[in-house]
Tab-separated table of C-alpha atoms and ligand atoms in Angstrom:
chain	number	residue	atom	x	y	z
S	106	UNK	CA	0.000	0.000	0.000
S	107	UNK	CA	1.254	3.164	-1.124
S	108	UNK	CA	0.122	6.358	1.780
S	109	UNK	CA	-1.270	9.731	0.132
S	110	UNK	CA	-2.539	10.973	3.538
S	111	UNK	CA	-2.035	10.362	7.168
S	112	UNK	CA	-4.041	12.257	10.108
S	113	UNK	CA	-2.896	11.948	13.539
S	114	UNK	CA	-4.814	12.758	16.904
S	115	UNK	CA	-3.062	12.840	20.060
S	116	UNK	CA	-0.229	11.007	19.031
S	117	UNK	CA	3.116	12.136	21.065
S	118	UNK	CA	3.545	15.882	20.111
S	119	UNK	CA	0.314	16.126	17.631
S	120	UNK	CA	-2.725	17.179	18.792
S	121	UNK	CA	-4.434	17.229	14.897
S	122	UNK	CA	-2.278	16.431	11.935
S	123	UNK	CA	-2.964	16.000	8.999
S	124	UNK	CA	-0.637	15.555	5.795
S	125	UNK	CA	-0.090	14.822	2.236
S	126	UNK	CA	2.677	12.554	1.196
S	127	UNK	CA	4.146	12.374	-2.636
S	128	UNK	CA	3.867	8.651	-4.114
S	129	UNK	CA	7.542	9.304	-4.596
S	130	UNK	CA	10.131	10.826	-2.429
S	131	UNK	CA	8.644	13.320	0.546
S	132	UNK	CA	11.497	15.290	2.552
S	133	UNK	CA	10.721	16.535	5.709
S	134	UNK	CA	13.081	19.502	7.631
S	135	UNK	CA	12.712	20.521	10.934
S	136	UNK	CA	14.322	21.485	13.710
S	137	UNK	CA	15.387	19.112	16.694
S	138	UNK	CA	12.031	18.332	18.804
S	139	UNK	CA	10.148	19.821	16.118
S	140	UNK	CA	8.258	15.770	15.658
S	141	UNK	CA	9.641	14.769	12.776
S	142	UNK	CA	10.420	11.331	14.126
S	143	UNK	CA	6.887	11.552	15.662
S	144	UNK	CA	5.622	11.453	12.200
S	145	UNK	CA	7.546	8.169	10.751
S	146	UNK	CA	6.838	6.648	14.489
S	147	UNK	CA	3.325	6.806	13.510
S	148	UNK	CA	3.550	5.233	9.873
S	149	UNK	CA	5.309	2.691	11.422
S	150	UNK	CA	2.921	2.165	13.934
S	151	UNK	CA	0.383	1.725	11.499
S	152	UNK	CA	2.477	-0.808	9.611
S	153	UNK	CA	3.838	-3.025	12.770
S	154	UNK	CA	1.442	-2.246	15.722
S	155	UNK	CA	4.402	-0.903	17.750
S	156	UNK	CA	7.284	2.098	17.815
S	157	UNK	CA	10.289	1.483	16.411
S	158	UNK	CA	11.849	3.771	19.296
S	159	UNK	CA	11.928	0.330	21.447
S	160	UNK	CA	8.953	2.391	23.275
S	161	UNK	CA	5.736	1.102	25.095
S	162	UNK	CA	2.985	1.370	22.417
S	163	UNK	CA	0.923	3.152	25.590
S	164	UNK	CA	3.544	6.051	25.024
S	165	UNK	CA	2.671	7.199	22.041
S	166	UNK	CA	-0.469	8.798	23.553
S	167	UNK	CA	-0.212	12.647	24.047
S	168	UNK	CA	0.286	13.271	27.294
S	169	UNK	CA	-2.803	13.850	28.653
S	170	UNK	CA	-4.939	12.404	26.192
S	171	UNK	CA	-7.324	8.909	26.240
S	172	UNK	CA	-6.018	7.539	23.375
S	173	UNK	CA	-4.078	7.930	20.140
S	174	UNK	CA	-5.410	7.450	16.400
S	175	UNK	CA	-3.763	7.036	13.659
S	176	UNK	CA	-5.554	7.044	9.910
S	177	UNK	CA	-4.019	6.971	6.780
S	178	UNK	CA	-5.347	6.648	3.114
S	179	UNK	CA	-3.844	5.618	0.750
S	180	UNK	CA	-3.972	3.525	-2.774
S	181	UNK	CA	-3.426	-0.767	-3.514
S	182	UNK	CA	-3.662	-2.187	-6.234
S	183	UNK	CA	-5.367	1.163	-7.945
S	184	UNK	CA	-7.580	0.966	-5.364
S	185	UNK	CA	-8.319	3.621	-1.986
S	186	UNK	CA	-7.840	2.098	1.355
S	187	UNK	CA	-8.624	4.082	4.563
S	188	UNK	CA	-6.577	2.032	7.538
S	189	UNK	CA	-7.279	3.367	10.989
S	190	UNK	CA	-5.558	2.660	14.712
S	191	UNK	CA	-6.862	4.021	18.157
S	192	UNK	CA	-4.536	2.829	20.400
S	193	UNK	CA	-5.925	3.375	23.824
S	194	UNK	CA	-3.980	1.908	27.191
S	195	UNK	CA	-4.451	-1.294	26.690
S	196	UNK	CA	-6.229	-1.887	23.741
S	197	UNK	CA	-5.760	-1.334	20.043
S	198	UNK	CA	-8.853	-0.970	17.860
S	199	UNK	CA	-8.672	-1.414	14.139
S	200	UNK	CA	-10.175	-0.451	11.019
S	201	UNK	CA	-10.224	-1.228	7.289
S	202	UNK	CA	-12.212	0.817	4.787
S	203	UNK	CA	-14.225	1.844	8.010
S	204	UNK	CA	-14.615	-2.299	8.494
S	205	UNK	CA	-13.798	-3.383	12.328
S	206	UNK	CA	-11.828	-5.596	12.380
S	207	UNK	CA	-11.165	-8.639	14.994
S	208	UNK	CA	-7.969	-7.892	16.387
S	209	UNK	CA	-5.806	-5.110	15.921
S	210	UNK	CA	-3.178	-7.372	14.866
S	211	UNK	CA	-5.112	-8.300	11.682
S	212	UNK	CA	-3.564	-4.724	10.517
S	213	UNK	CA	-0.422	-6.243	10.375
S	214	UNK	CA	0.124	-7.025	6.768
S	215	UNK	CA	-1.917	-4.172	5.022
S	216	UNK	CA	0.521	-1.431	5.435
S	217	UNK	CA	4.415	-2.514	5.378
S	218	UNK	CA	7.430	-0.363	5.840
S	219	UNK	CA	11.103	-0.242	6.229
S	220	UNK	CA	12.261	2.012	9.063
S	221	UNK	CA	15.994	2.947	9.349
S	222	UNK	CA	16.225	5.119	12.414
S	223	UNK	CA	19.348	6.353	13.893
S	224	UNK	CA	18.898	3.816	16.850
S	225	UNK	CA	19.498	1.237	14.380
S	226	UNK	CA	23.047	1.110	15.292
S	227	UNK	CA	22.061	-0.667	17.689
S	228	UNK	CA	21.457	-4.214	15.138
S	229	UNK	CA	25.202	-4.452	15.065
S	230	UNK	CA	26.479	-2.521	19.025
S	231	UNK	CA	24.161	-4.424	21.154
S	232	UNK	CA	23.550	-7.815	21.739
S	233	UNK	CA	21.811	-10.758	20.076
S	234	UNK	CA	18.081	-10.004	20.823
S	235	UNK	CA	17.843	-6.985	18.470
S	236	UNK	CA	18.981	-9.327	15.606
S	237	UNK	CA	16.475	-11.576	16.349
S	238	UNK	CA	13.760	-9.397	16.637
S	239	UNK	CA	15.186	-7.775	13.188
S	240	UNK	CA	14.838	-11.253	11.549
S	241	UNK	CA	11.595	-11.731	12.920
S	242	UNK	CA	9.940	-8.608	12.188
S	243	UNK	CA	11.173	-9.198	8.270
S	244	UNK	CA	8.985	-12.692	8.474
S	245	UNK	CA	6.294	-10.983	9.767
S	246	UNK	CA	6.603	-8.522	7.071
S	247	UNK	CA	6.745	-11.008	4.599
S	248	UNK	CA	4.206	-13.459	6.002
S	249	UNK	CA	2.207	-12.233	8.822
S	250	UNK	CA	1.574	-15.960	10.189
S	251	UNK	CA	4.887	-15.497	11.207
S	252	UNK	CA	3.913	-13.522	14.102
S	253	UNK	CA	1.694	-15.979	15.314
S	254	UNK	CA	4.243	-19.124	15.781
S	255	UNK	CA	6.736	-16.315	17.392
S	256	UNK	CA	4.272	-15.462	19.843
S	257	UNK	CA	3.764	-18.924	20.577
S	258	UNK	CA	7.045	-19.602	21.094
S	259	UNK	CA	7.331	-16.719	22.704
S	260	UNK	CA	4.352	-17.655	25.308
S	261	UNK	CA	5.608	-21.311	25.562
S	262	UNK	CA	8.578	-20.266	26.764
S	263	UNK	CA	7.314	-17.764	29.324
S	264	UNK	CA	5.452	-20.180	30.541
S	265	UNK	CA	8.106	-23.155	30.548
S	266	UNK	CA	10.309	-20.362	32.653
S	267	UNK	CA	7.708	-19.631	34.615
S	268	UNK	CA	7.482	-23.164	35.855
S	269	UNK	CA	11.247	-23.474	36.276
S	270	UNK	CA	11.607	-20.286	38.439
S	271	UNK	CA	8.548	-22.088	40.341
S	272	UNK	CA	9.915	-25.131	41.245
S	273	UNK	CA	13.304	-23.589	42.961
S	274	UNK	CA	15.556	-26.116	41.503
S	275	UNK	CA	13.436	-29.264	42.240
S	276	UNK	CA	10.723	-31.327	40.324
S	277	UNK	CA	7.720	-33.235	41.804
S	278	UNK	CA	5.578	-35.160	39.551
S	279	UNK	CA	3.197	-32.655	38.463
S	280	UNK	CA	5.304	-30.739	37.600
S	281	UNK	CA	7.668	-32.752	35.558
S	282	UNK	CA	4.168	-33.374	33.766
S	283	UNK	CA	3.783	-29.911	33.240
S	284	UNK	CA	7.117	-29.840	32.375
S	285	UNK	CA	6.704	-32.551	29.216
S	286	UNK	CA	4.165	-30.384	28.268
S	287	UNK	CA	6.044	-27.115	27.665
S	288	UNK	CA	8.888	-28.755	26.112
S	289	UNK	CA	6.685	-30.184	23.253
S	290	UNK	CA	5.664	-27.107	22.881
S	291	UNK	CA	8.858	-24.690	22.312
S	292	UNK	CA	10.360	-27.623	20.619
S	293	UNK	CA	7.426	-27.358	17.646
S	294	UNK	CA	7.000	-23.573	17.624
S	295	UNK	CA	10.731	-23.426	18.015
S	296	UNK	CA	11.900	-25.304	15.313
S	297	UNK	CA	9.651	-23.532	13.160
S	298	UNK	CA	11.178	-20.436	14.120
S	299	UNK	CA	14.393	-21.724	13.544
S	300	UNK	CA	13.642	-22.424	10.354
S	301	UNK	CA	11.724	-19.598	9.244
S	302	UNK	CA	14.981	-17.354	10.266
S	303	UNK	CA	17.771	-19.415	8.803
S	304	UNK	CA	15.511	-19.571	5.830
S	305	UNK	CA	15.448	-15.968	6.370
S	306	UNK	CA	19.493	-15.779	6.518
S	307	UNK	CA	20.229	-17.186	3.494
S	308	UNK	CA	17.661	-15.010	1.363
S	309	UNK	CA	19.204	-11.716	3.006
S	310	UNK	CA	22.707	-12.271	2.777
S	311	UNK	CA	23.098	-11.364	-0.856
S	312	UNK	CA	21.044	-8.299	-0.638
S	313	UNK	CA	22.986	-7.545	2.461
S	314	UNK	CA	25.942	-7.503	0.699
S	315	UNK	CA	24.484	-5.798	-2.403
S	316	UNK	CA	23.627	-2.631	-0.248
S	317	UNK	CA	26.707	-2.706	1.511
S	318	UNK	CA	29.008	-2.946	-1.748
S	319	UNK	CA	27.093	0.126	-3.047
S	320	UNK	CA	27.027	2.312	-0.364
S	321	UNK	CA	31.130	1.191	0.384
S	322	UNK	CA	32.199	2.056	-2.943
S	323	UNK	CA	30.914	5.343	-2.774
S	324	UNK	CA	33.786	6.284	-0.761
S	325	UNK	CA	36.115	4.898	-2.499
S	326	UNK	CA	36.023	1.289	-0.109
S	327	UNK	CA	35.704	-2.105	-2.785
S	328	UNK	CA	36.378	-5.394	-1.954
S	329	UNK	CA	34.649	-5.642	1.630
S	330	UNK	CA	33.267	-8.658	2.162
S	331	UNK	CA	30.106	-8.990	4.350
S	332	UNK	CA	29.135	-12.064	6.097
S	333	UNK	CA	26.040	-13.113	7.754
S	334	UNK	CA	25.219	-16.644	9.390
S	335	UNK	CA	22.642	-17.625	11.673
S	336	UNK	CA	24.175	-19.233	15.412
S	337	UNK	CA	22.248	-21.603	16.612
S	338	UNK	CA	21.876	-21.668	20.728
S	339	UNK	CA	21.824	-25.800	20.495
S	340	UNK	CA	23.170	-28.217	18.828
S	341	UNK	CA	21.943	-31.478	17.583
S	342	UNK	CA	19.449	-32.877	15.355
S	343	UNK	CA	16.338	-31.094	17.337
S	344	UNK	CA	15.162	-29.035	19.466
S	345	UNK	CA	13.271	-31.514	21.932
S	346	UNK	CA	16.524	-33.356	22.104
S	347	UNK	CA	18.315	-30.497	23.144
S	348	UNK	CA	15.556	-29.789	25.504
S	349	UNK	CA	15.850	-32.816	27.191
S	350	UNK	CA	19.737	-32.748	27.126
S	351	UNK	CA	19.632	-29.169	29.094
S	352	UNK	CA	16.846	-30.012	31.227
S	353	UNK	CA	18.989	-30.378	34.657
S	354	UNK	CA	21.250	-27.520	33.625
S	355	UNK	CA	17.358	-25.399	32.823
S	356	UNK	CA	15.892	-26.614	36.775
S	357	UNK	CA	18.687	-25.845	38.471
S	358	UNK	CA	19.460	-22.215	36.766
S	359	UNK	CA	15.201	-21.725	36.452
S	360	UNK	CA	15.391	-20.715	32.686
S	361	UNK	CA	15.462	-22.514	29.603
S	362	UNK	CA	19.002	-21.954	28.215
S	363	UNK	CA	18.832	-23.122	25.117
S	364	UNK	CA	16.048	-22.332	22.245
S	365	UNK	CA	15.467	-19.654	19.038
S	366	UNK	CA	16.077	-16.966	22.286
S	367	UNK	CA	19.302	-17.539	22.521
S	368	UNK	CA	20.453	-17.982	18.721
S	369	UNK	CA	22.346	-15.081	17.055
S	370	UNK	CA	22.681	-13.489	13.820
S	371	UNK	CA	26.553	-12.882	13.321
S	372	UNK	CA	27.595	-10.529	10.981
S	373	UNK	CA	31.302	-10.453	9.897
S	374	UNK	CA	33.266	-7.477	7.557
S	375	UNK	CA	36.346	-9.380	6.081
S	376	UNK	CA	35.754	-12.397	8.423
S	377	UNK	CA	35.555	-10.092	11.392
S	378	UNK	CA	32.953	-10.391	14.064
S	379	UNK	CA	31.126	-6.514	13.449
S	380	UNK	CA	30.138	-5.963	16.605
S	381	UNK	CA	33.780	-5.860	18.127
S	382	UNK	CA	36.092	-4.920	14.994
S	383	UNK	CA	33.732	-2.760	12.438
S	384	UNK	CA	34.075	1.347	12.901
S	385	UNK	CA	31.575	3.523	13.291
S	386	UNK	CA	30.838	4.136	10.377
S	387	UNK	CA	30.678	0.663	8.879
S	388	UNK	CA	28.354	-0.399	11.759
S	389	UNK	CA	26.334	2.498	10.493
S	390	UNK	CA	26.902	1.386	6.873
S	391	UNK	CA	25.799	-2.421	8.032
S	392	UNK	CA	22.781	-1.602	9.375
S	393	UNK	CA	21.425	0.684	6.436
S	394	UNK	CA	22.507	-2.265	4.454
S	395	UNK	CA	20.796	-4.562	6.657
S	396	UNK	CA	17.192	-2.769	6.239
S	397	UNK	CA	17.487	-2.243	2.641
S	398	UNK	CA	18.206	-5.394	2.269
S	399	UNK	CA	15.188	-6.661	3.866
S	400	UNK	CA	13.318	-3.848	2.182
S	401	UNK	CA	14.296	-5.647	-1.159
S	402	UNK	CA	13.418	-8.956	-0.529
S	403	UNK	CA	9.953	-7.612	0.643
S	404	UNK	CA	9.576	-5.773	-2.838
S	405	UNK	CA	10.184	-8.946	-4.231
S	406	UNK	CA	8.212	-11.387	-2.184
S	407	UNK	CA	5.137	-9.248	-1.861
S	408	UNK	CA	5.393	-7.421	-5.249
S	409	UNK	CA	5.341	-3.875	-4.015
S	410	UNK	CA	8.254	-2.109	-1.922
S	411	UNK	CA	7.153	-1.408	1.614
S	412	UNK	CA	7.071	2.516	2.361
S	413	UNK	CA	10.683	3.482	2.908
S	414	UNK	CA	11.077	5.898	6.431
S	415	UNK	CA	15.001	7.297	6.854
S	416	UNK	CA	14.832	9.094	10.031
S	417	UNK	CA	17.760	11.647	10.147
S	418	UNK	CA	19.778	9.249	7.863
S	419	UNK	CA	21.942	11.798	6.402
S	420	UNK	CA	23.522	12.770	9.603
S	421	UNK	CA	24.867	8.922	10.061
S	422	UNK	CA	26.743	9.004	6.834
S	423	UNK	CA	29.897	10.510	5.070
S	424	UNK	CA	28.823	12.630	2.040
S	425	UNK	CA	29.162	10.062	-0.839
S	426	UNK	CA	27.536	7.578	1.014
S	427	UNK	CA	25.269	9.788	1.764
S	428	UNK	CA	24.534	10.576	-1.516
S	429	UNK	CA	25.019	7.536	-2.843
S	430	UNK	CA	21.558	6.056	-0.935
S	431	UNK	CA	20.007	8.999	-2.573
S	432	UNK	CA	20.808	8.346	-5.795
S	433	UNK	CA	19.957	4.683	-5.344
S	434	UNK	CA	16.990	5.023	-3.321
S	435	UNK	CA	14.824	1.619	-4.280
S	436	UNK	CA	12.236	2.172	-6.270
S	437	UNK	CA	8.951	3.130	-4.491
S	438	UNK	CA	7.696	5.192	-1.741
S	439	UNK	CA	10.401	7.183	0.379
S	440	UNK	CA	9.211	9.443	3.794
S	441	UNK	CA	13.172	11.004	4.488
S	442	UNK	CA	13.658	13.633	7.591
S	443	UNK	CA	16.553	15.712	8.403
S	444	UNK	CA	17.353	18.703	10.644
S	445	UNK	CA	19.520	19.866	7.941
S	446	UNK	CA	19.427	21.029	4.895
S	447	UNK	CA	19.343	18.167	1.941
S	448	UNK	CA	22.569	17.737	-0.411
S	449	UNK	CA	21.509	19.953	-3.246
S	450	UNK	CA	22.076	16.754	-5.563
S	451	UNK	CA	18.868	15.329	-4.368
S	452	UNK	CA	15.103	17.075	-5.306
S	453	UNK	CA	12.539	15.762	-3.235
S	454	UNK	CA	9.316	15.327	-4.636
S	455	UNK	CA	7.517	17.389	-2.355
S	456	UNK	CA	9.284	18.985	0.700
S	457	UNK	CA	7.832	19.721	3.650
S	458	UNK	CA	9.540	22.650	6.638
S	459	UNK	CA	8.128	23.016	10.512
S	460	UNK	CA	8.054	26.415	10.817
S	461	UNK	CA	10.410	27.554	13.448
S	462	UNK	CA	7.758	30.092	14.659
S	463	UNK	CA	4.523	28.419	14.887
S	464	UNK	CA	5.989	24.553	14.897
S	465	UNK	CA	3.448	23.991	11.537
S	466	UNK	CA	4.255	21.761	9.252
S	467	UNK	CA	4.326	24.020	5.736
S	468	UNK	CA	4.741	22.503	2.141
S	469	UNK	CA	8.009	24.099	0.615
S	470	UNK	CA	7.222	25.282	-2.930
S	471	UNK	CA	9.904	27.000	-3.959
Y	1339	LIG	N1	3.461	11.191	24.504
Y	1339	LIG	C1	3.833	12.434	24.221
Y	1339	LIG	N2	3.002	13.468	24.455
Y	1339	LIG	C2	3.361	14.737	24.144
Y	1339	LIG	N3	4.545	15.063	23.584
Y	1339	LIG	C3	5.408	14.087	23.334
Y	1339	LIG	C4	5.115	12.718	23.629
Y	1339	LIG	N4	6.167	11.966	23.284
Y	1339	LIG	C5	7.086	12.805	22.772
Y	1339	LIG	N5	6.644	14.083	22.793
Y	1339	LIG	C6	7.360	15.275	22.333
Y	1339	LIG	O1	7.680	15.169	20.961
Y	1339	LIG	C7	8.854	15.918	20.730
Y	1339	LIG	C8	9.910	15.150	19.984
Y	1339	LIG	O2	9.513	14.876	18.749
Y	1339	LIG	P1	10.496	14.074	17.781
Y	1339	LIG	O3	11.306	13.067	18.472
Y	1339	LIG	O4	9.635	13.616	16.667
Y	1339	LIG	O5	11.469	15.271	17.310
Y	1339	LIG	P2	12.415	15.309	16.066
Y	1339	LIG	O6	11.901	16.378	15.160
Y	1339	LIG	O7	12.568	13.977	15.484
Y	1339	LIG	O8	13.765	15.815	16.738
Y	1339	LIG	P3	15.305	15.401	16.457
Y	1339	LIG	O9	15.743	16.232	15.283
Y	1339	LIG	O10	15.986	15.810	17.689
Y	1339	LIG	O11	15.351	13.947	16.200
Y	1339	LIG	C9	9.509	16.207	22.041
Y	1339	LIG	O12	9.476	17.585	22.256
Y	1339	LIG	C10	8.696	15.431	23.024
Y	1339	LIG	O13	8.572	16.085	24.229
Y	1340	LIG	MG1	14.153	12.657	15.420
């Protein structure tokens, strides 16, 4: 779905919005504070059903307010669709061409994006878990069934360390019952999620190091070699066996140490681990690659590019880098922001200023 218009109402700093975005490339300037990341957060809401700022949905209400909403209209397939969130503390109500529907999570899948937010530096400084949750948000993107086996992994293995934490170390025979249970459970919704991410792995990797080569070579850097494998947390033909082999270790530490929550995604530049060896500005490089990369493959599994946000991209990047993801912007919808000016090599489709005065958000004609 490509957006033409979004409204917002009490969402963080917006009390009403409403806005007009080009089918091409929209460039929004403002200020620091001004809400410009306020204004992706919210198309990304819409898309995912959560902020990409790692924030509590609930916080995306303006302070003060009941609730947050969240419409946007836009065209698929040559056709209008009107998608619509209230996000209230806690519950999410959702609409389709004014149609209720069930669950707010049967949004996911109508709107997609690719966010690449300056706290994306994060996929290749922190640890593991934002890896993971990068992989899985690209299967969700690409098939949202996806997010239904995570979540029942996810709630399997609450519950399975839940019951470990319970039984301080020792198991009576109800609760080695219980026990059995849980197990058969993460092992099935476990695998699958295994598989579905090293799957996942393999179909990246190339487009991984696509983006990376051509952002690289814009300053002058050829030859890197980018490397991505998925690290399993076990080893051995299955999950269940594994299960069973770590069971002691899992009573006696109350957590289940081994499972699709404790797999990695490595990524290596010239056969060195990223996280420890890569500069700056690679890691910065990486993780752009990383999110155009899984903004290809979406193009190309679902047939249309997701809506492409940058979030104060340009002041991540040297110049020719810089420019050189401007002049190879994928094809499709692109929402940028900046608190500077744009490189004059670039002409926006439509551009859009906050007035410094008045904080309104003023089309840029000129
Ligand atoms: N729930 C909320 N209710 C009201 N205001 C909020 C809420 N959450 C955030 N804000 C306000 O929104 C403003 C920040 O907006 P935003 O992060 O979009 O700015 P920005 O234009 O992206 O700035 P920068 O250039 O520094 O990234 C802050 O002034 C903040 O106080
Ligand atoms: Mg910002």
């Amino acid at each position: 779905m490509q957006v033409t218009r979004l409204w917002l109402t009490d969402f963080r700093s917006y009390r009403e919005l409403e806005l007009a975005l080009d089918l091409g490339l929209t460039a929004i300037i403002g200020a620091n504070g001004m809400g410009k990341t306020n204004l992706l957060e919210a198309l990304g809401v819409l898309a995912s059903l959560k902020s990409f700022r790692g924030a509590p949905t609930e916080s995306v209400i303006r302070k003060g307010a009941a609730a947050a909403i969240v419409r946007a209209e836009g065209l698929r397939d040559g056709r209008d669709v009107l998608i619509e969130l209230e996000l209230g503390r806690g519950r999410t109500r959702a609409q389709v061409n004014r149609q209720r529907l069930r669950r707010g999570r049967d949004l996911l899948g109508a709107l997609r994006v690719t966010v690449f937010a300056p706290d994306d530096l994060s996929l290749l400084k922190e640890g593991p878990a934002v890896r993971r949750e990068y992989l899985d948000d690209v299967l969700v993107g690409l098939d949202p069934t996806a997010d239904a086996v995570v979540r029942e992994f996810e709630r399997a293995l609450k519950q399975r360390n839940a019951l470990l934490k319970q039984c301080h170390g020792r198991l009576d025979d109800a609760a080695l019952l219980t026990l059995d249970v849980w197990d058969d459970k993460l092992a099935s919704a476990g695998t699958e999620v295994t598989h579905r991410r090293e799957e996942l792995v393999e179909r990246l990797l190339p487009q991984v190091q696509h983006a990376y080569t051509t952002l690289a070579s814009a300053s002058g850097v050829t030859g890197d070699r980018v490397g991505a494998s998925y690290v399993r947390s076990w080893s051995g033909l299955s999950l269940a066996h594994a299960l069973g082999e770590s069971r002691d270790t899992d009573v006696r530490r109350g957590v289940t140490t081994v499972g699709p929550h404790r797999d990695e995604l490595a990524i290596s530049l010239n056969g060195m681990a990223s996280r420890t060896e890569a500069s700056q500005g690679e890691q910065r490089t990486l993780a752009l690659a990383m999110r155009l990369a899984a903004h290809r493959l979406l193009a190309d599994v679902i047939g249309e590019p997701p809506l492409l946000l940058l979030d104060d991209v340009l002041s991540e990047l040297d110049v020719d880098r810089a420019d050189a993801l401007l002049a190879n912007l994928p094809p499709g919808q692109t929402v940028i922001t900046s608190a500077t000016e744009l490189p004059t090599s670039i002409d926006p489709d439509r551009l859009l200023r906050f007035d410094p005065a008045g904080g309104d958000l003023i089309e840029d004609r000129s």
